[in-house]
C-alpha cells in the first residue's frame, strides 16, 4: 500500500514538474520574442536641425529655452519675407497656428500678402534681444527691421514684436503676434 501511495505521489509531482516546465518554456519563448521586438523597435528622437542640444518636453509646459527656440524660428520666418515667396511664407506660418486662432491669423496674413504681392518690397529682421515668459506663454523679440525696395534699403528701424502662444498637450500653437509701440513713440 505504501508503494501505491508513493507511486501516486511521485506521479503527482511529476505532473506538476512537467506543467511547470511547460509554463517556464512558454515564458522563455515569450521573453525571447519580447526582447527581440524591443531590440528591433524603431526609436524616435526629436531632432532640431538648428541646435546641437537635446530638447525634452513635459506635460508641465514648455521651458524657457524651448519657447525661445520656437519664438526665434517663428519670428525669423514671419518677419523675413519677399514677394516671391509669399504663398510659402503664409502656409508655413499657418502650420504653426493654434487651430482656434487659424482663421484670424489667416485673415491677418492675407492682408499682408495682398499688400506685398506684385511689389518689390522685401523685409529682413535681425534679432537683438528676446524675452520669454513660459508661464504666460508669451515672448517678445526686439531687433532691427530693414525694408528693401529691390536691393535698396529704404528703412532700418528698431522694432519689438510680441508673440502669444497656446499649449495643447505637448504642442505649442501660435495664437497671435503684434508689433509693440516704441517707447520713444509713446511719449
JSON list of C-alpha atoms in Angstrom, two decimals:
[
{"chain": "A", "resi": 1, "resn": "UNK", "atom": "CA", "xyz": [0.00, 0.00, 0.00]},
{"chain": "A", "resi": 2, "resn": "UNK", "atom": "CA", "xyz": [2.84, 2.29, 0.75]},
{"chain": "A", "resi": 3, "resn": "UNK", "atom": "CA", "xyz": [4.24, 1.58, -2.69]},
{"chain": "A", "resi": 4, "resn": "UNK", "atom": "CA", "xyz": [0.95, 2.56, -4.33]},
{"chain": "A", "resi": 5, "resn": "UNK", "atom": "CA", "xyz": [0.75, 5.74, -2.27]},
{"chain": "A", "resi": 6, "resn": "UNK", "atom": "CA", "xyz": [4.40, 6.58, -3.06]},
{"chain": "A", "resi": 7, "resn": "UNK", "atom": "CA", "xyz": [3.75, 5.89, -6.76]},
{"chain": "A", "resi": 8, "resn": "UNK", "atom": "CA", "xyz": [0.69, 8.20, -6.80]},
{"chain": "A", "resi": 9, "resn": "UNK", "atom": "CA", "xyz": [2.63, 10.95, -5.03]},
{"chain": "A", "resi": 10, "resn": "UNK", "atom": "CA", "xyz": [5.52, 10.56, -7.45]},
{"chain": "A", "resi": 11, "resn": "UNK", "atom": "CA", "xyz": [3.12, 10.82, -10.42]},
{"chain": "A", "resi": 12, "resn": "UNK", "atom": "CA", "xyz": [1.52, 13.92, -8.91]},
{"chain": "A", "resi": 13, "resn": "UNK", "atom": "CA", "xyz": [4.92, 15.59, -8.50]},
{"chain": "A", "resi": 14, "resn": "UNK", "atom": "CA", "xyz": [5.94, 14.51, -11.98]},
{"chain": "A", "resi": 15, "resn": "UNK", "atom": "CA", "xyz": [2.78, 16.11, -13.48]},
{"chain": "A", "resi": 16, "resn": "UNK", "atom": "CA", "xyz": [3.48, 19.33, -11.52]},
{"chain": "A", "resi": 17, "resn": "UNK", "atom": "CA", "xyz": [7.08, 19.35, -12.70]},
{"chain": "A", "resi": 18, "resn": "UNK", "atom": "CA", "xyz": [6.08, 18.81, -16.32]},
{"chain": "A", "resi": 19, "resn": "UNK", "atom": "CA", "xyz": [3.41, 21.52, -16.11]},
{"chain": "A", "resi": 20, "resn": "UNK", "atom": "CA", "xyz": [5.90, 23.99, -14.54]},
{"chain": "A", "resi": 21, "resn": "UNK", "atom": "CA", "xyz": [8.49, 23.09, -17.20]},
{"chain": "A", "resi": 22, "resn": "UNK", "atom": "CA", "xyz": [5.88, 23.78, -19.91]},
{"chain": "A", "resi": 23, "resn": "UNK", "atom": "CA", "xyz": [4.97, 27.15, -18.34]},
{"chain": "A", "resi": 24, "resn": "UNK", "atom": "CA", "xyz": [8.67, 28.07, -17.95]},
{"chain": "A", "resi": 25, "resn": "UNK", "atom": "CA", "xyz": [9.30, 27.14, -21.60]},
{"chain": "A", "resi": 26, "resn": "UNK", "atom": "CA", "xyz": [6.34, 29.29, -22.71]},
{"chain": "A", "resi": 27, "resn": "UNK", "atom": "CA", "xyz": [7.59, 32.22, -20.64]},
{"chain": "A", "resi": 28, "resn": "UNK", "atom": "CA", "xyz": [11.09, 31.80, -22.06]},
{"chain": "A", "resi": 29, "resn": "UNK", "atom": "CA", "xyz": [9.79, 31.88, -25.64]},
{"chain": "A", "resi": 30, "resn": "UNK", "atom": "CA", "xyz": [7.59, 34.92, -24.85]},
{"chain": "A", "resi": 31, "resn": "UNK", "atom": "CA", "xyz": [10.57, 36.68, -23.26]},
{"chain": "A", "resi": 32, "resn": "UNK", "atom": "CA", "xyz": [12.74, 36.00, -26.30]},
{"chain": "A", "resi": 33, "resn": "UNK", "atom": "CA", "xyz": [10.09, 37.44, -28.61]},
{"chain": "A", "resi": 34, "resn": "UNK", "atom": "CA", "xyz": [9.70, 40.49, -26.35]},
{"chain": "A", "resi": 35, "resn": "UNK", "atom": "CA", "xyz": [13.45, 41.13, -26.20]},
{"chain": "A", "resi": 36, "resn": "UNK", "atom": "CA", "xyz": [13.73, 40.67, -29.97]},
{"chain": "A", "resi": 37, "resn": "UNK", "atom": "CA", "xyz": [10.86, 43.06, -30.62]},
{"chain": "A", "resi": 38, "resn": "UNK", "atom": "CA", "xyz": [12.29, 45.65, -28.22]},
{"chain": "A", "resi": 39, "resn": "UNK", "atom": "CA", "xyz": [15.72, 45.43, -29.82]},
{"chain": "A", "resi": 40, "resn": "UNK", "atom": "CA", "xyz": [14.31, 45.92, -33.32]},
{"chain": "A", "resi": 41, "resn": "UNK", "atom": "CA", "xyz": [11.76, 48.58, -32.40]},
{"chain": "A", "resi": 42, "resn": "UNK", "atom": "CA", "xyz": [12.12, 51.96, -34.09]},
{"chain": "A", "resi": 43, "resn": "UNK", "atom": "CA", "xyz": [13.07, 54.68, -31.67]},
{"chain": "A", "resi": 44, "resn": "UNK", "atom": "CA", "xyz": [12.10, 58.26, -32.17]},
{"chain": "A", "resi": 45, "resn": "UNK", "atom": "CA", "xyz": [14.25, 61.18, -31.18]},
{"chain": "A", "resi": 46, "resn": "UNK", "atom": "CA", "xyz": [13.11, 64.68, -31.98]},
{"chain": "A", "resi": 47, "resn": "UNK", "atom": "CA", "xyz": [15.95, 66.42, -33.78]},
{"chain": "A", "resi": 48, "resn": "UNK", "atom": "CA", "xyz": [16.03, 70.16, -34.09]},
{"chain": "A", "resi": 49, "resn": "UNK", "atom": "CA", "xyz": [18.33, 70.89, -37.02]},
{"chain": "A", "resi": 50, "resn": "UNK", "atom": "CA", "xyz": [19.48, 74.29, -35.74]},
{"chain": "A", "resi": 51, "resn": "UNK", "atom": "CA", "xyz": [20.66, 73.25, -32.31]},
{"chain": "A", "resi": 52, "resn": "UNK", "atom": "CA", "xyz": [23.08, 70.59, -31.19]},
{"chain": "A", "resi": 53, "resn": "UNK", "atom": "CA", "xyz": [21.45, 70.08, -27.82]},
{"chain": "A", "resi": 54, "resn": "UNK", "atom": "CA", "xyz": [18.72, 67.66, -26.85]},
{"chain": "A", "resi": 55, "resn": "UNK", "atom": "CA", "xyz": [15.36, 69.11, -26.01]},
{"chain": "A", "resi": 56, "resn": "UNK", "atom": "CA", "xyz": [12.73, 67.48, -23.88]},
{"chain": "A", "resi": 57, "resn": "UNK", "atom": "CA", "xyz": [9.14, 68.43, -23.35]},
{"chain": "A", "resi": 58, "resn": "UNK", "atom": "CA", "xyz": [6.98, 67.62, -20.39]},
{"chain": "A", "resi": 59, "resn": "UNK", "atom": "CA", "xyz": [3.31, 67.86, -19.64]},
{"chain": "A", "resi": 60, "resn": "UNK", "atom": "CA", "xyz": [4.12, 70.68, -17.20]},
{"chain": "A", "resi": 61, "resn": "UNK", "atom": "CA", "xyz": [4.59, 73.01, -20.18]},
{"chain": "A", "resi": 62, "resn": "UNK", "atom": "CA", "xyz": [7.45, 74.35, -22.26]},
{"chain": "A", "resi": 63, "resn": "UNK", "atom": "CA", "xyz": [10.57, 75.57, -20.55]},
{"chain": "A", "resi": 64, "resn": "UNK", "atom": "CA", "xyz": [12.03, 78.98, -21.32]},
{"chain": "A", "resi": 65, "resn": "UNK", "atom": "CA", "xyz": [14.73, 77.62, -23.63]},
{"chain": "A", "resi": 66, "resn": "UNK", "atom": "CA", "xyz": [12.28, 75.69, -25.79]},
{"chain": "A", "resi": 67, "resn": "UNK", "atom": "CA", "xyz": [9.93, 78.69, -26.01]},
{"chain": "A", "resi": 68, "resn": "UNK", "atom": "CA", "xyz": [12.90, 80.84, -27.02]},
{"chain": "A", "resi": 69, "resn": "UNK", "atom": "CA", "xyz": [13.87, 78.47, -29.84]},
{"chain": "A", "resi": 70, "resn": "UNK", "atom": "CA", "xyz": [10.31, 78.27, -31.15]},
{"chain": "A", "resi": 71, "resn": "UNK", "atom": "CA", "xyz": [9.92, 82.06, -30.95]},
{"chain": "A", "resi": 72, "resn": "UNK", "atom": "CA", "xyz": [13.24, 82.65, -32.70]},
{"chain": "A", "resi": 73, "resn": "UNK", "atom": "CA", "xyz": [12.34, 80.42, -35.63]},
{"chain": "A", "resi": 74, "resn": "UNK", "atom": "CA", "xyz": [8.82, 81.82, -35.87]},
{"chain": "A", "resi": 75, "resn": "UNK", "atom": "CA", "xyz": [9.99, 85.44, -35.70]},
{"chain": "A", "resi": 76, "resn": "UNK", "atom": "CA", "xyz": [12.59, 84.91, -38.40]},
{"chain": "A", "resi": 77, "resn": "UNK", "atom": "CA", "xyz": [10.07, 83.13, -40.62]},
{"chain": "A", "resi": 78, "resn": "UNK", "atom": "CA", "xyz": [7.35, 85.72, -40.04]},
{"chain": "A", "resi": 79, "resn": "UNK", "atom": "CA", "xyz": [9.46, 88.88, -40.31]},
{"chain": "A", "resi": 80, "resn": "UNK", "atom": "CA", "xyz": [11.75, 87.89, -43.22]},
{"chain": "A", "resi": 81, "resn": "UNK", "atom": "CA", "xyz": [9.71, 87.91, -46.39]},
{"chain": "A", "resi": 82, "resn": "UNK", "atom": "CA", "xyz": [9.81, 88.85, -50.04]},
{"chain": "A", "resi": 83, "resn": "UNK", "atom": "CA", "xyz": [7.11, 88.96, -52.72]},
{"chain": "A", "resi": 84, "resn": "UNK", "atom": "CA", "xyz": [8.48, 85.87, -54.46]},
{"chain": "A", "resi": 85, "resn": "UNK", "atom": "CA", "xyz": [7.79, 83.52, -51.52]},
{"chain": "A", "resi": 86, "resn": "UNK", "atom": "CA", "xyz": [4.55, 84.87, -50.06]},
{"chain": "A", "resi": 87, "resn": "UNK", "atom": "CA", "xyz": [2.43, 81.75, -50.61]},
{"chain": "A", "resi": 88, "resn": "UNK", "atom": "CA", "xyz": [5.03, 79.51, -48.99]},
{"chain": "A", "resi": 89, "resn": "UNK", "atom": "CA", "xyz": [5.53, 82.08, -46.21]},
{"chain": "A", "resi": 90, "resn": "UNK", "atom": "CA", "xyz": [1.83, 82.15, -45.34]},
{"chain": "A", "resi": 91, "resn": "UNK", "atom": "CA", "xyz": [1.42, 78.36, -45.49]},
{"chain": "A", "resi": 92, "resn": "UNK", "atom": "CA", "xyz": [4.37, 77.79, -43.14]},
{"chain": "A", "resi": 93, "resn": "UNK", "atom": "CA", "xyz": [3.13, 80.30, -40.58]},
{"chain": "A", "resi": 94, "resn": "UNK", "atom": "CA", "xyz": [-0.36, 78.80, -40.66]},
{"chain": "A", "resi": 95, "resn": "UNK", "atom": "CA", "xyz": [1.16, 75.40, -39.87]},
{"chain": "A", "resi": 96, "resn": "UNK", "atom": "CA", "xyz": [2.25, 76.90, -36.54]},
{"chain": "A", "resi": 97, "resn": "UNK", "atom": "CA", "xyz": [-1.15, 78.43, -35.80]},
{"chain": "A", "resi": 98, "resn": "UNK", "atom": "CA", "xyz": [-3.34, 77.26, -32.97]},
{"chain": "A", "resi": 99, "resn": "UNK", "atom": "CA", "xyz": [-6.46, 75.71, -34.52]},
{"chain": "A", "resi": 100, "resn": "UNK", "atom": "CA", "xyz": [-8.71, 78.13, -32.62]},
{"chain": "A", "resi": 101, "resn": "UNK", "atom": "CA", "xyz": [-6.78, 81.14, -33.99]},
{"chain": "A", "resi": 102, "resn": "UNK", "atom": "CA", "xyz": [-6.21, 79.80, -37.50]},
{"chain": "A", "resi": 103, "resn": "UNK", "atom": "CA", "xyz": [-8.94, 81.85, -39.18]},
{"chain": "A", "resi": 104, "resn": "UNK", "atom": "CA", "xyz": [-8.00, 85.13, -37.53]},
{"chain": "A", "resi": 105, "resn": "UNK", "atom": "CA", "xyz": [-4.28, 84.64, -38.27]},
{"chain": "A", "resi": 106, "resn": "UNK", "atom": "CA", "xyz": [-5.03, 83.72, -41.87]},
{"chain": "A", "resi": 107, "resn": "UNK", "atom": "CA", "xyz": [-7.05, 86.94, -42.30]},
{"chain": "A", "resi": 108, "resn": "UNK", "atom": "CA", "xyz": [-4.11, 89.00, -40.95]},
{"chain": "A", "resi": 109, "resn": "UNK", "atom": "CA", "xyz": [-1.64, 87.20, -43.20]},
{"chain": "A", "resi": 110, "resn": "UNK", "atom": "CA", "xyz": [-3.85, 87.57, -46.29]},
{"chain": "A", "resi": 111, "resn": "UNK", "atom": "CA", "xyz": [-3.85, 91.35, -45.74]},
{"chain": "A", "resi": 112, "resn": "UNK", "atom": "CA", "xyz": [-0.05, 91.34, -45.67]},
{"chain": "A", "resi": 113, "resn": "UNK", "atom": "CA", "xyz": [0.13, 89.12, -48.77]},
{"chain": "A", "resi": 114, "resn": "UNK", "atom": "CA", "xyz": [-2.31, 91.35, -50.68]},
{"chain": "A", "resi": 115, "resn": "UNK", "atom": "CA", "xyz": [-0.31, 94.48, -49.79]},
{"chain": "A", "resi": 116, "resn": "UNK", "atom": "CA", "xyz": [3.04, 92.98, -50.73]},
{"chain": "A", "resi": 117, "resn": "UNK", "atom": "CA", "xyz": [2.16, 90.86, -53.78]},
{"chain": "A", "resi": 118, "resn": "UNK", "atom": "CA", "xyz": [3.39, 92.36, -57.04]},
{"chain": "A", "resi": 119, "resn": "UNK", "atom": "CA", "xyz": [5.70, 94.84, -55.31]},
{"chain": "A", "resi": 120, "resn": "UNK", "atom": "CA", "xyz": [9.46, 94.89, -54.98]},
{"chain": "A", "resi": 121, "resn": "UNK", "atom": "CA", "xyz": [9.28, 95.41, -51.21]},
{"chain": "A", "resi": 122, "resn": "UNK", "atom": "CA", "xyz": [11.05, 92.88, -49.02]},
{"chain": "A", "resi": 123, "resn": "UNK", "atom": "CA", "xyz": [11.94, 92.95, -45.37]},
{"chain": "A", "resi": 124, "resn": "UNK", "atom": "CA", "xyz": [14.57, 91.38, -43.16]},
{"chain": "A", "resi": 125, "resn": "UNK", "atom": "CA", "xyz": [14.67, 91.19, -39.39]},
{"chain": "A", "resi": 126, "resn": "UNK", "atom": "CA", "xyz": [17.78, 90.85, -37.23]},
{"chain": "A", "resi": 127, "resn": "UNK", "atom": "CA", "xyz": [17.09, 89.74, -33.65]},
{"chain": "A", "resi": 128, "resn": "UNK", "atom": "CA", "xyz": [18.94, 91.68, -30.97]},
{"chain": "A", "resi": 129, "resn": "UNK", "atom": "CA", "xyz": [17.08, 90.63, -27.82]},
{"chain": "A", "resi": 130, "resn": "UNK", "atom": "CA", "xyz": [14.40, 88.19, -26.75]},
{"chain": "A", "resi": 131, "resn": "UNK", "atom": "CA", "xyz": [12.33, 87.82, -23.61]},
{"chain": "A", "resi": 132, "resn": "UNK", "atom": "CA", "xyz": [10.15, 84.79, -22.95]},
{"chain": "A", "resi": 133, "resn": "UNK", "atom": "CA", "xyz": [7.54, 84.06, -20.30]},
{"chain": "A", "resi": 134, "resn": "UNK", "atom": "CA", "xyz": [6.74, 80.33, -20.27]},
{"chain": "A", "resi": 135, "resn": "UNK", "atom": "CA", "xyz": [4.07, 80.77, -17.58]},
{"chain": "A", "resi": 136, "resn": "UNK", "atom": "CA", "xyz": [2.10, 83.30, -19.65]},
{"chain": "A", "resi": 137, "resn": "UNK", "atom": "CA", "xyz": [3.12, 81.65, -22.97]},
{"chain": "A", "resi": 138, "resn": "UNK", "atom": "CA", "xyz": [4.28, 84.96, -24.43]},
{"chain": "A", "resi": 139, "resn": "UNK", "atom": "CA", "xyz": [7.55, 86.07, -25.94]},
{"chain": "A", "resi": 140, "resn": "UNK", "atom": "CA", "xyz": [8.90, 89.40, -27.11]},
{"chain": "A", "resi": 141, "resn": "UNK", "atom": "CA", "xyz": [11.51, 89.82, -29.82]},
{"chain": "A", "resi": 142, "resn": "UNK", "atom": "CA", "xyz": [13.40, 93.07, -30.35]},
{"chain": "A", "resi": 143, "resn": "UNK", "atom": "CA", "xyz": [15.66, 93.82, -33.27]},
{"chain": "A", "resi": 144, "resn": "UNK", "atom": "CA", "xyz": [16.21, 95.77, -36.45]},
{"chain": "A", "resi": 145, "resn": "UNK", "atom": "CA", "xyz": [13.63, 95.57, -39.21]},
{"chain": "A", "resi": 146, "resn": "UNK", "atom": "CA", "xyz": [15.05, 96.54, -42.60]},
{"chain": "A", "resi": 147, "resn": "UNK", "atom": "CA", "xyz": [12.79, 97.31, -45.52]},
{"chain": "A", "resi": 148, "resn": "UNK", "atom": "CA", "xyz": [14.11, 96.96, -49.08]},
{"chain": "A", "resi": 149, "resn": "UNK", "atom": "CA", "xyz": [12.84, 98.09, -52.46]},
{"chain": "A", "resi": 150, "resn": "UNK", "atom": "CA", "xyz": [14.79, 95.93, -54.82]},
{"chain": "A", "resi": 151, "resn": "UNK", "atom": "CA", "xyz": [18.32, 95.97, -53.38]},
{"chain": "A", "resi": 152, "resn": "UNK", "atom": "CA", "xyz": [18.00, 99.46, -51.87]},
{"chain": "A", "resi": 153, "resn": "UNK", "atom": "CA", "xyz": [17.44, 99.76, -48.09]},
{"chain": "A", "resi": 154, "resn": "UNK", "atom": "CA", "xyz": [14.68, 102.34, -47.61]},
{"chain": "A", "resi": 155, "resn": "UNK", "atom": "CA", "xyz": [14.15, 101.90, -43.86]},
{"chain": "A", "resi": 156, "resn": "UNK", "atom": "CA", "xyz": [16.00, 100.43, -40.92]},
{"chain": "A", "resi": 157, "resn": "UNK", "atom": "CA", "xyz": [14.14, 100.70, -37.63]},
{"chain": "A", "resi": 158, "resn": "UNK", "atom": "CA", "xyz": [14.29, 99.11, -34.20]},
{"chain": "A", "resi": 159, "resn": "UNK", "atom": "CA", "xyz": [11.09, 97.16, -33.59]},
{"chain": "A", "resi": 160, "resn": "UNK", "atom": "CA", "xyz": [9.64, 94.86, -30.96]},
{"chain": "A", "resi": 161, "resn": "UNK", "atom": "CA", "xyz": [7.10, 92.14, -31.61]},
{"chain": "A", "resi": 162, "resn": "UNK", "atom": "CA", "xyz": [5.08, 90.09, -29.12]},
{"chain": "A", "resi": 163, "resn": "UNK", "atom": "CA", "xyz": [4.07, 86.52, -29.84]},
{"chain": "A", "resi": 164, "resn": "UNK", "atom": "CA", "xyz": [1.27, 84.79, -27.94]},
{"chain": "A", "resi": 165, "resn": "UNK", "atom": "CA", "xyz": [1.15, 81.01, -27.74]},
{"chain": "A", "resi": 166, "resn": "UNK", "atom": "CA", "xyz": [-1.25, 78.33, -26.57]},
{"chain": "A", "resi": 167, "resn": "UNK", "atom": "CA", "xyz": [-0.44, 74.83, -25.43]},
{"chain": "A", "resi": 168, "resn": "UNK", "atom": "CA", "xyz": [-2.36, 71.68, -26.28]},
{"chain": "A", "resi": 169, "resn": "UNK", "atom": "CA", "xyz": [-0.67, 68.68, -24.72]},
{"chain": "A", "resi": 170, "resn": "UNK", "atom": "CA", "xyz": [2.97, 69.00, -25.73]},
{"chain": "A", "resi": 171, "resn": "UNK", "atom": "CA", "xyz": [2.37, 71.17, -28.79]},
{"chain": "A", "resi": 172, "resn": "UNK", "atom": "CA", "xyz": [2.63, 74.94, -28.97]},
{"chain": "A", "resi": 173, "resn": "UNK", "atom": "CA", "xyz": [0.36, 76.88, -31.30]},
{"chain": "A", "resi": 174, "resn": "UNK", "atom": "CA", "xyz": [0.69, 80.49, -32.40]},
{"chain": "A", "resi": 175, "resn": "UNK", "atom": "CA", "xyz": [-2.33, 82.45, -31.19]},
{"chain": "A", "resi": 176, "resn": "UNK", "atom": "CA", "xyz": [-1.24, 85.89, -32.32]},
{"chain": "A", "resi": 177, "resn": "UNK", "atom": "CA", "xyz": [1.53, 88.41, -32.90]},
{"chain": "A", "resi": 178, "resn": "UNK", "atom": "CA", "xyz": [1.70, 92.15, -32.77]},
{"chain": "A", "resi": 179, "resn": "UNK", "atom": "CA", "xyz": [4.17, 94.95, -33.20]},
{"chain": "A", "resi": 180, "resn": "UNK", "atom": "CA", "xyz": [4.73, 96.80, -29.94]},
{"chain": "A", "resi": 181, "resn": "UNK", "atom": "CA", "xyz": [4.91, 100.57, -29.87]},
{"chain": "A", "resi": 182, "resn": "UNK", "atom": "CA", "xyz": [8.35, 102.01, -29.43]},
{"chain": "A", "resi": 183, "resn": "UNK", "atom": "CA", "xyz": [8.88, 103.79, -26.09]},
{"chain": "A", "resi": 184, "resn": "UNK", "atom": "CA", "xyz": [10.00, 106.94, -27.91]},
{"chain": "A", "resi": 185, "resn": "UNK", "atom": "CA", "xyz": [6.72, 106.97, -29.90]},
{"chain": "A", "resi": 186, "resn": "UNK", "atom": "CA", "xyz": [4.62, 106.73, -26.73]},
{"chain": "A", "resi": 187, "resn": "UNK", "atom": "CA", "xyz": [5.99, 109.97, -25.22]}
]
